[in-house]
Amino acid sequence: MLGRIDQGLEFGAIEATLPSGRAVRLGGRGEGPVAVVVLHRWRAMLRLATGGSAGWYEAWVSGDWSSPDPVPLFDLFMRNGRALGNVGRAGRLTGIVRRFAHWSRRNHRANARRNIQFHYDLGNDFYRAWLDPSMTYSSALFADPADPLEAAQGRKLQAILDRTETKPGDTILEIGCGWGSFAERAARAGRRVHGLTLSSEQKRFVEQRMADAKLDGMEVSLTDYRDATGSYDAIASIEMVEAVGQEYWPAYLDAIAARLKPGGRAALQYIAIDDALFDAYANNVDFIQAYIFPGGLLLSTKRFRALAEARGLAWQDEHRFGQDYAETLYRWRLAFDAAETADDLPDNFPPGFANLWRYYLMYCEGGFRGGGIHVAQVTLVKRA
């Protein structure tokens, strides 16, 4: 396994200490980050070989390996994803078990609500402890790395609103409204926004947000996107489609096409994986799917775009900003660590929960820094 990793590291290197205490250097043939990893037990490599990235997380929890900073390691595995091939993917038998479990949580109507609640109904107090004051849980858009996170989030929300090309009095359907930061911005600009969510906690927060802001241009409902009705001047959907799953991409795009007026615009922000890596990724179950987002799947831009265009939705003005997401995740992790240190995280979670989320934030940050996954905004225009 170490030999396969060494051969697959075209960029960057790993400085590893083996269980015997011997130091080895893997890769180092091209420019890239250098990760420091201590293998305390060989069981770490067995878990990687059989369980992929989920097994590697389980090895970390068990103390089979450690690192002063795991982010460069996750960066390397994504940066070298093509050359590494299936290194880091679950083995055949474990993979079958994990794939069945993942399939059983696919996003039909009943499961979709359970899956969303699994992640988003952890409690508003939990997310409030480390998100920026706008409660925006998606990538910010930085003009400068020194930008305050709240300002960068505001820039992202405005960019989505601008893509709709709506004017005061126009209607916007927001598919996956989160805690209402976009809806509030759009309502303050005179738009009428109907937000959809499957999270009871989010709905409660948005309703309080509406009351506090005294805005009558916002409404929110616990509604599956497949059950939305009406006709809208525009649609916004910010990092919601990753929770849909490939099987339901057509239904998601059908809903957009059905709800948009002719000539209307849908402004999407989505996360995608390198198209060359998509098949191997989609046929496996990674750490995030196993532990964080049941039923989730990143997009293949090529495949998703083809489905959109087949439904009369023109793909326009795609803008990628993956490194902004890496910075966003880094800021969230600093805030998360500060909240834990200050004992501001809710105390109703099981032991190890905070470490799971810290690992998740580091894992995602490394993935974006490595470039194999990216976040983008795009405008879909319904042909008149």
Tab-separated table of C-alpha atoms in Angstrom:
chain	number	residue	atom	x	y	z
A	1	MET	CA	0.000	0.000	0.000
A	2	LEU	CA	2.815	2.408	0.854
A	3	GLY	CA	4.465	1.553	-2.463
A	4	ARG	CA	1.274	2.305	-4.372
A	5	ILE	CA	0.933	5.638	-2.584
A	6	ASP	CA	4.573	6.461	-3.323
A	7	GLN	CA	4.077	5.738	-7.026
A	8	GLY	CA	0.878	7.759	-7.181
A	9	LEU	CA	2.222	10.934	-5.584
A	10	GLU	CA	3.143	12.952	-8.672
A	11	PHE	CA	2.878	16.194	-6.694
A	12	GLY	CA	3.941	16.777	-3.103
A	13	ALA	CA	5.203	14.277	-0.556
A	14	ILE	CA	4.402	12.455	2.670
A	15	GLU	CA	6.967	12.277	5.454
A	16	ALA	CA	5.863	9.195	7.352
A	17	THR	CA	7.044	7.585	10.553
A	18	LEU	CA	6.349	3.849	10.556
A	19	PRO	CA	5.295	1.856	13.651
A	20	SER	CA	8.903	0.705	14.009
A	21	GLY	CA	10.036	4.331	14.277
A	22	ARG	CA	11.673	4.322	10.835
A	23	ALA	CA	11.127	7.468	8.778
A	24	VAL	CA	10.244	7.216	5.074
A	25	ARG	CA	9.448	9.793	2.418
A	26	LEU	CA	6.787	9.017	-0.174
A	27	GLY	CA	6.531	10.938	-3.427
A	28	GLY	CA	8.528	14.134	-3.614
A	29	ARG	CA	8.880	14.150	-7.403
A	30	GLY	CA	6.816	17.272	-8.085
A	31	GLU	CA	5.872	20.523	-6.388
A	32	GLY	CA	3.133	20.278	-3.776
A	33	PRO	CA	2.411	20.218	-0.063
A	34	VAL	CA	4.324	17.993	2.340
A	35	ALA	CA	2.210	16.044	4.810
A	36	VAL	CA	3.562	14.663	8.083
A	37	VAL	CA	1.988	11.382	9.207
A	38	VAL	CA	2.827	9.060	12.109
A	39	LEU	CA	1.644	5.464	11.711
A	40	HIS	CA	1.233	4.160	15.246
A	41	ARG	CA	-0.123	0.792	14.115
A	42	TRP	CA	-0.095	-1.005	10.762
A	43	ARG	CA	-3.826	-1.460	11.247
A	44	ALA	CA	-4.189	2.059	9.806
A	45	MET	CA	-3.095	0.816	6.389
A	46	LEU	CA	-5.381	-2.202	6.611
A	47	ARG	CA	-8.316	0.070	7.375
A	48	LEU	CA	-7.399	2.326	4.452
A	49	ALA	CA	-7.151	-0.668	2.106
A	50	THR	CA	-10.462	-2.182	3.173
A	51	GLY	CA	-12.533	0.843	4.174
A	52	GLY	CA	-11.180	3.673	2.008
A	53	SER	CA	-11.515	7.194	3.356
A	54	ALA	CA	-14.154	6.090	5.879
A	55	GLY	CA	-11.746	3.419	7.143
A	56	TRP	CA	-8.959	5.994	7.322
A	57	TYR	CA	-11.185	8.156	9.542
A	58	GLU	CA	-11.931	5.140	11.750
A	59	ALA	CA	-8.187	4.538	12.033
A	60	TRP	CA	-7.684	8.161	13.102
A	61	VAL	CA	-10.387	7.873	15.781
A	62	SER	CA	-8.754	4.683	17.047
A	63	GLY	CA	-5.329	6.320	17.255
A	64	ASP	CA	-3.818	4.155	14.518
A	65	TRP	CA	-2.328	7.269	12.885
A	66	SER	CA	-1.892	10.925	13.706
A	67	SER	CA	-0.659	14.121	12.111
A	68	PRO	CA	0.089	17.611	13.404
A	69	ASP	CA	-2.004	18.860	10.455
A	70	PRO	CA	-4.049	16.391	8.377
A	71	VAL	CA	-5.135	19.008	5.804
A	72	PRO	CA	-2.024	18.607	3.568
A	73	LEU	CA	-2.576	14.835	3.553
A	74	PHE	CA	-6.147	15.233	2.307
A	75	ASP	CA	-4.878	17.801	-0.193
A	76	LEU	CA	-2.352	15.286	-1.550
A	77	PHE	CA	-4.884	12.511	-2.002
A	78	MET	CA	-7.136	14.835	-3.993
A	79	ARG	CA	-4.316	16.588	-5.881
A	80	ASN	CA	-3.001	13.205	-7.028
A	81	GLY	CA	-6.411	11.570	-7.395
A	82	ARG	CA	-5.962	10.459	-11.002
A	83	ALA	CA	-2.560	8.851	-10.466
A	84	LEU	CA	-3.527	7.240	-7.159
A	85	GLY	CA	-6.527	5.554	-8.760
A	86	ASN	CA	-8.417	3.425	-6.253
A	87	VAL	CA	-5.924	3.884	-3.428
A	88	GLY	CA	-8.144	5.286	-0.691
A	89	ARG	CA	-11.299	3.600	-2.042
A	90	ALA	CA	-12.979	0.862	-0.026
A	91	GLY	CA	-11.996	-2.731	-0.797
A	92	ARG	CA	-14.408	-5.050	-2.577
A	93	LEU	CA	-16.164	-6.690	0.378
A	94	THR	CA	-16.285	-3.627	2.615
A	95	GLY	CA	-17.285	-1.577	-0.403
A	96	ILE	CA	-20.281	-3.796	-1.086
A	97	VAL	CA	-21.505	-3.412	2.492
A	98	ARG	CA	-21.009	0.361	2.482
A	99	ARG	CA	-22.648	0.762	-0.933
A	100	PHE	CA	-25.717	-1.164	0.210
A	101	ALA	CA	-25.980	1.014	3.319
A	102	HIS	CA	-25.617	4.127	1.165
A	103	TRP	CA	-28.222	2.848	-1.324
A	104	SER	CA	-30.660	2.213	1.523
A	105	ARG	CA	-30.407	5.925	2.370
A	106	ARG	CA	-30.991	7.174	-1.186
A	107	ASN	CA	-33.126	10.297	-1.443
A	108	HIS	CA	-36.656	9.160	-2.156
A	109	ARG	CA	-39.181	11.388	-0.409
A	110	ALA	CA	-39.148	9.665	2.981
A	111	ASN	CA	-35.381	9.259	3.113
A	112	ALA	CA	-34.704	12.780	1.860
A	113	ARG	CA	-36.299	14.272	4.974
A	114	ARG	CA	-34.462	11.851	7.281
A	115	ASN	CA	-31.134	12.547	5.569
A	116	ILE	CA	-31.541	16.313	5.776
A	117	GLN	CA	-32.598	16.119	9.412
A	118	PHE	CA	-29.574	13.906	10.191
A	119	HIS	CA	-27.268	16.771	9.252
A	120	TYR	CA	-29.187	20.023	9.621
A	121	ASP	CA	-31.310	19.250	12.659
A	122	LEU	CA	-28.269	18.946	14.906
A	123	GLY	CA	-29.622	22.175	16.321
A	124	ASN	CA	-29.501	25.861	15.501
A	125	ASP	CA	-27.358	26.493	18.580
A	126	PHE	CA	-24.713	24.115	17.223
A	127	TYR	CA	-24.386	25.922	13.896
A	128	ARG	CA	-24.728	29.358	15.488
A	129	ALA	CA	-21.617	28.631	17.570
A	130	TRP	CA	-19.252	28.635	14.572
A	131	LEU	CA	-20.950	30.005	11.445
A	132	ASP	CA	-20.727	33.724	10.706
A	133	PRO	CA	-23.538	35.933	12.054
A	134	SER	CA	-25.541	35.587	8.820
A	135	MET	CA	-25.791	31.812	9.426
A	136	THR	CA	-24.622	31.022	5.897
A	137	TYR	CA	-23.465	27.424	5.483
A	138	SER	CA	-21.924	27.371	2.009
A	139	SER	CA	-18.787	28.701	0.364
A	140	ALA	CA	-18.079	32.397	0.665
A	141	LEU	CA	-16.782	34.439	-2.268
A	142	PHE	CA	-13.626	36.357	-1.359
A	143	ALA	CA	-12.401	39.461	-3.146
A	144	ASP	CA	-9.297	39.304	-0.939
A	145	PRO	CA	-8.100	36.566	1.463
A	146	ALA	CA	-8.175	39.166	4.233
A	147	ASP	CA	-11.916	39.762	3.810
A	148	PRO	CA	-14.003	39.119	6.917
A	149	LEU	CA	-16.020	35.934	6.412
A	150	GLU	CA	-19.366	37.700	6.815
A	151	ALA	CA	-18.459	40.183	4.061
A	152	ALA	CA	-17.362	37.350	1.747
A	153	GLN	CA	-20.610	35.509	2.434
A	154	GLY	CA	-22.565	38.646	1.621
A	155	ARG	CA	-20.690	38.930	-1.680
A	156	LYS	CA	-21.670	35.335	-2.534
A	157	LEU	CA	-25.331	35.943	-1.720
A	158	GLN	CA	-25.374	39.111	-3.806
A	159	ALA	CA	-23.760	37.271	-6.721
A	160	ILE	CA	-26.577	34.704	-6.635
A	161	LEU	CA	-29.213	37.445	-6.466
A	162	ASP	CA	-27.571	39.305	-9.367
A	163	ARG	CA	-27.664	36.129	-11.474
A	164	THR	CA	-31.460	35.993	-11.170
A	165	GLU	CA	-31.743	39.391	-12.905
A	166	THR	CA	-34.912	40.002	-10.914
A	167	LYS	CA	-36.360	43.357	-9.931
A	168	PRO	CA	-38.408	44.482	-6.914
A	169	GLY	CA	-41.736	42.685	-6.831
A	170	ASP	CA	-40.462	39.608	-8.689
A	171	THR	CA	-40.816	36.153	-7.160
A	172	ILE	CA	-37.970	33.773	-6.320
A	173	LEU	CA	-38.221	30.133	-5.268
A	174	GLU	CA	-35.261	29.082	-3.145
A	175	ILE	CA	-34.701	25.319	-3.180
A	176	GLY	CA	-32.867	24.545	0.041
A	177	CYS	CA	-33.100	27.847	1.909
A	178	GLY	CA	-30.796	27.004	4.807
A	179	TRP	CA	-31.172	29.455	7.672
A	180	GLY	CA	-32.535	32.187	5.414
A	181	SER	CA	-29.560	34.432	4.683
A	182	PHE	CA	-30.242	34.602	0.938
A	183	ALA	CA	-33.994	34.964	1.412
A	184	GLU	CA	-33.489	37.881	3.784
A	185	ARG	CA	-31.095	39.636	1.406
A	186	ALA	CA	-33.463	39.168	-1.534
A	187	ALA	CA	-36.507	40.268	0.503
A	188	ARG	CA	-34.715	43.399	1.652
A	189	ALA	CA	-34.091	44.137	-2.025
A	190	GLY	CA	-37.829	43.956	-2.694
A	191	ARG	CA	-38.136	40.392	-4.011
A	192	ARG	CA	-40.738	37.947	-2.767
A	193	VAL	CA	-39.018	34.705	-1.740
A	194	HIS	CA	-40.486	31.299	-0.990
A	195	GLY	CA	-37.879	29.125	0.702
A	196	LEU	CA	-38.064	25.324	0.779
A	197	THR	CA	-36.395	23.190	3.426
A	198	LEU	CA	-36.819	19.726	4.930
A	199	SER	CA	-35.222	20.748	8.233
A	200	SER	CA	-37.590	21.620	11.062
A	201	GLU	CA	-34.788	23.470	12.844
A	202	GLN	CA	-34.081	25.619	9.794
A	203	LYS	CA	-37.762	26.407	9.287
A	204	ARG	CA	-38.066	27.526	12.897
A	205	PHE	CA	-34.979	29.731	12.557
A	206	VAL	CA	-36.159	31.313	9.282
A	207	GLU	CA	-39.571	32.113	10.747
A	208	GLN	CA	-37.930	33.870	13.668
A	209	ARG	CA	-35.586	35.649	11.263
A	210	MET	CA	-38.572	36.900	9.269
A	211	ALA	CA	-40.288	38.141	12.416
A	212	ASP	CA	-37.172	39.884	13.724
A	213	ALA	CA	-36.536	41.596	10.383
A	214	LYS	CA	-40.225	42.487	9.961
A	215	LEU	CA	-40.113	41.291	6.354
A	216	ASP	CA	-43.310	40.271	4.595
A	217	GLY	CA	-41.487	39.257	1.417
A	218	MET	CA	-40.296	35.935	2.877
A	219	GLU	CA	-42.068	32.663	3.469
A	220	VAL	CA	-40.718	29.222	4.275
A	221	SER	CA	-42.240	25.756	4.091
A	222	LEU	CA	-41.264	22.169	4.821
A	223	THR	CA	-41.553	21.073	1.208
A	224	ASP	CA	-39.640	18.613	-0.938
A	225	TYR	CA	-38.457	20.257	-4.173
A	226	ARG	CA	-40.422	17.573	-6.069
A	227	ASP	CA	-43.622	18.817	-4.452
A	228	ALA	CA	-43.157	22.515	-5.161
A	229	THR	CA	-45.950	24.235	-7.068
A	230	GLY	CA	-46.470	27.584	-8.734
A	231	SER	CA	-44.566	29.655	-11.246
A	232	TYR	CA	-41.629	31.928	-10.393
A	233	ASP	CA	-39.593	34.613	-12.076
A	234	ALA	CA	-36.376	33.021	-10.798
A	235	ILE	CA	-34.977	30.188	-8.703
A	236	ALA	CA	-32.010	30.156	-6.333
A	237	SER	CA	-30.415	26.986	-4.995
A	238	ILE	CA	-27.175	27.234	-3.044
A	239	GLU	CA	-25.293	23.981	-2.389
A	240	MET	CA	-28.455	21.945	-2.126
A	241	VAL	CA	-28.075	19.682	-5.157
A	242	GLU	CA	-25.236	17.731	-3.478
A	243	ALA	CA	-27.913	16.305	-1.171
A	244	VAL	CA	-30.010	15.039	-4.096
A	245	GLY	CA	-28.013	12.085	-5.444
A	246	GLN	CA	-27.355	11.143	-9.069
A	247	GLU	CA	-30.534	9.082	-9.325
A	248	TYR	CA	-32.589	12.199	-8.613
A	249	TRP	CA	-30.709	14.811	-10.661
A	250	PRO	CA	-33.341	14.540	-13.436
A	251	ALA	CA	-36.175	15.143	-10.944
A	252	TYR	CA	-34.355	18.145	-9.463
A	253	LEU	CA	-33.855	19.699	-12.893
A	254	ASP	CA	-37.426	18.822	-13.901
A	255	ALA	CA	-38.609	20.782	-10.863
A	256	ILE	CA	-36.523	23.803	-11.852
A	257	ALA	CA	-37.790	23.695	-15.436
A	258	ALA	CA	-41.401	23.303	-14.288
A	259	ARG	CA	-41.346	26.099	-11.725
A	260	LEU	CA	-39.521	28.704	-13.850
A	261	LYS	CA	-41.434	31.064	-16.092
A	262	PRO	CA	-40.257	31.072	-19.747
A	263	GLY	CA	-37.052	33.086	-19.903
A	264	GLY	CA	-36.610	32.778	-16.133
A	265	ARG	CA	-33.215	32.215	-14.584
A	266	ALA	CA	-32.074	29.701	-11.968
A	267	ALA	CA	-28.951	30.690	-10.032
A	268	LEU	CA	-27.165	27.628	-8.657
A	269	GLN	CA	-24.127	27.149	-6.462
A	270	TYR	CA	-22.907	23.557	-6.474
A	271	ILE	CA	-19.943	21.360	-5.543
A	272	ALA	CA	-18.484	19.027	-8.173
A	273	ILE	CA	-15.672	16.506	-8.417
A	274	ASP	CA	-13.264	16.188	-11.336
A	275	ASP	CA	-15.179	14.395	-14.107
A	276	ALA	CA	-12.258	11.988	-14.535
A	277	LEU	CA	-12.670	10.878	-10.901
A	278	PHE	CA	-16.460	10.778	-10.843
A	279	ASP	CA	-17.101	7.123	-11.706
A	280	ALA	CA	-14.682	5.782	-9.096
A	281	TYR	CA	-16.066	8.223	-6.536
A	282	ALA	CA	-19.735	7.492	-7.321
A	283	ASN	CA	-19.181	3.726	-7.168
A	284	ASN	CA	-17.680	3.984	-3.699
A	285	VAL	CA	-18.817	5.390	-0.339
A	286	ASP	CA	-16.499	7.974	1.138
A	287	PHE	CA	-16.100	9.297	4.666
A	288	ILE	CA	-18.594	12.135	4.181
A	289	GLN	CA	-21.329	9.892	2.828
A	290	ALA	CA	-20.772	7.372	5.624
A	291	TYR	CA	-20.606	9.809	8.540
A	292	ILE	CA	-21.766	13.327	7.590
A	293	PHE	CA	-24.176	13.514	4.631
A	294	PRO	CA	-26.159	10.292	4.153
A	295	GLY	CA	-27.455	10.099	0.602
A	296	GLY	CA	-25.115	12.858	-0.601
A	297	LEU	CA	-23.130	12.949	-3.849
A	298	LEU	CA	-21.000	15.618	-5.488
A	299	LEU	CA	-21.802	16.504	-9.079
A	300	SER	CA	-20.170	15.582	-12.337
A	301	THR	CA	-20.429	18.929	-14.105
A	302	LYS	CA	-20.413	17.295	-17.531
A	303	ARG	CA	-23.268	14.906	-16.730
A	304	PHE	CA	-25.333	17.399	-14.780
A	305	ARG	CA	-24.985	20.030	-17.485
A	306	ALA	CA	-26.148	17.566	-20.155
A	307	LEU	CA	-29.259	16.774	-18.106
A	308	ALA	CA	-29.999	20.481	-17.650
A	309	GLU	CA	-29.639	21.307	-21.327
A	310	ALA	CA	-31.851	18.353	-22.292
A	311	ARG	CA	-34.599	20.031	-20.256
A	312	GLY	CA	-34.331	23.349	-22.051
A	313	LEU	CA	-32.126	24.981	-19.413
A	314	ALA	CA	-29.223	26.841	-21.023
A	315	TRP	CA	-25.975	26.647	-19.014
A	316	GLN	CA	-24.467	30.137	-18.721
A	317	ASP	CA	-21.664	32.020	-16.976
A	318	GLU	CA	-20.118	29.209	-14.919
A	319	HIS	CA	-17.669	30.541	-12.327
A	320	ARG	CA	-15.474	28.236	-10.228
A	321	PHE	CA	-13.904	29.322	-6.930
A	322	GLY	CA	-12.726	26.209	-5.101
A	323	GLN	CA	-9.931	27.904	-3.183
A	324	ASP	CA	-12.510	30.255	-1.669
A	325	TYR	CA	-14.184	27.206	-0.189
A	326	ALA	CA	-10.877	26.038	1.278
A	327	GLU	CA	-10.567	29.423	2.989
A	328	THR	CA	-14.197	29.287	4.156
A	329	LEU	CA	-13.650	25.867	5.714
A	330	TYR	CA	-10.468	27.053	7.401
A	331	ARG	CA	-12.354	30.001	8.941
A	332	TRP	CA	-15.144	27.673	10.104
A	333	ARG	CA	-12.612	25.337	11.715
A	334	LEU	CA	-10.961	28.192	13.627
A	335	ALA	CA	-14.392	29.296	14.849
A	336	PHE	CA	-15.354	25.707	15.685
A	337	ASP	CA	-12.179	25.197	17.726
A	338	ALA	CA	-12.733	28.507	19.526
A	339	ALA	CA	-16.323	27.544	20.328
A	340	GLU	CA	-15.224	24.209	21.741
A	341	THR	CA	-12.497	25.840	23.832
A	342	ALA	CA	-15.018	28.349	25.187
A	343	ASP	CA	-17.482	25.511	25.878
A	344	ASP	CA	-19.993	27.145	23.530
A	345	LEU	CA	-20.922	23.944	21.672
A	346	PRO	CA	-24.110	22.262	22.908
A	347	ASP	CA	-23.415	19.482	25.398
A	348	ASN	CA	-26.036	17.010	24.151
A	349	PHE	CA	-23.789	15.242	21.638
A	350	PRO	CA	-22.069	11.876	22.155
A	351	PRO	CA	-18.336	11.600	22.925
A	352	GLY	CA	-16.219	12.099	19.824
A	353	PHE	CA	-18.793	14.248	18.014
A	354	ALA	CA	-16.647	17.393	18.040
A	355	ASN	CA	-13.651	15.450	16.715
A	356	LEU	CA	-15.800	13.988	13.922
A	357	TRP	CA	-16.800	17.480	12.821
A	358	ARG	CA	-13.278	18.818	13.118
A	359	TYR	CA	-12.070	15.964	10.913
A	360	TYR	CA	-14.884	16.705	8.441
A	361	LEU	CA	-13.873	20.364	8.171
A	362	MET	CA	-10.204	19.424	7.666
A	363	TYR	CA	-11.074	16.697	5.152
A	364	CYS	CA	-13.140	19.097	3.042
A	365	GLU	CA	-10.573	21.887	3.246
A	366	GLY	CA	-7.863	19.542	1.981
A	367	GLY	CA	-10.077	18.358	-0.859
A	368	PHE	CA	-10.623	21.893	-2.133
A	369	ARG	CA	-6.969	22.831	-1.715
A	370	GLY	CA	-6.049	19.781	-3.794
A	371	GLY	CA	-8.236	20.986	-6.666
A	372	GLY	CA	-9.998	17.704	-7.436
A	373	ILE	CA	-13.253	19.150	-6.137
A	374	HIS	CA	-14.508	22.662	-6.756
A	375	VAL	CA	-17.456	24.908	-6.047
A	376	ALA	CA	-19.101	26.921	-8.791
A	377	GLN	CA	-21.969	29.252	-9.556
A	378	VAL	CA	-23.900	28.871	-12.795
A	379	THR	CA	-27.038	30.364	-14.316
A	380	LEU	CA	-29.620	28.123	-15.966
A	381	VAL	CA	-31.915	30.027	-18.314
A	382	LYS	CA	-35.247	28.478	-19.319
A	383	ARG	CA	-35.749	28.828	-23.039
A	384	ALA	CA	-38.797	30.936	-23.853
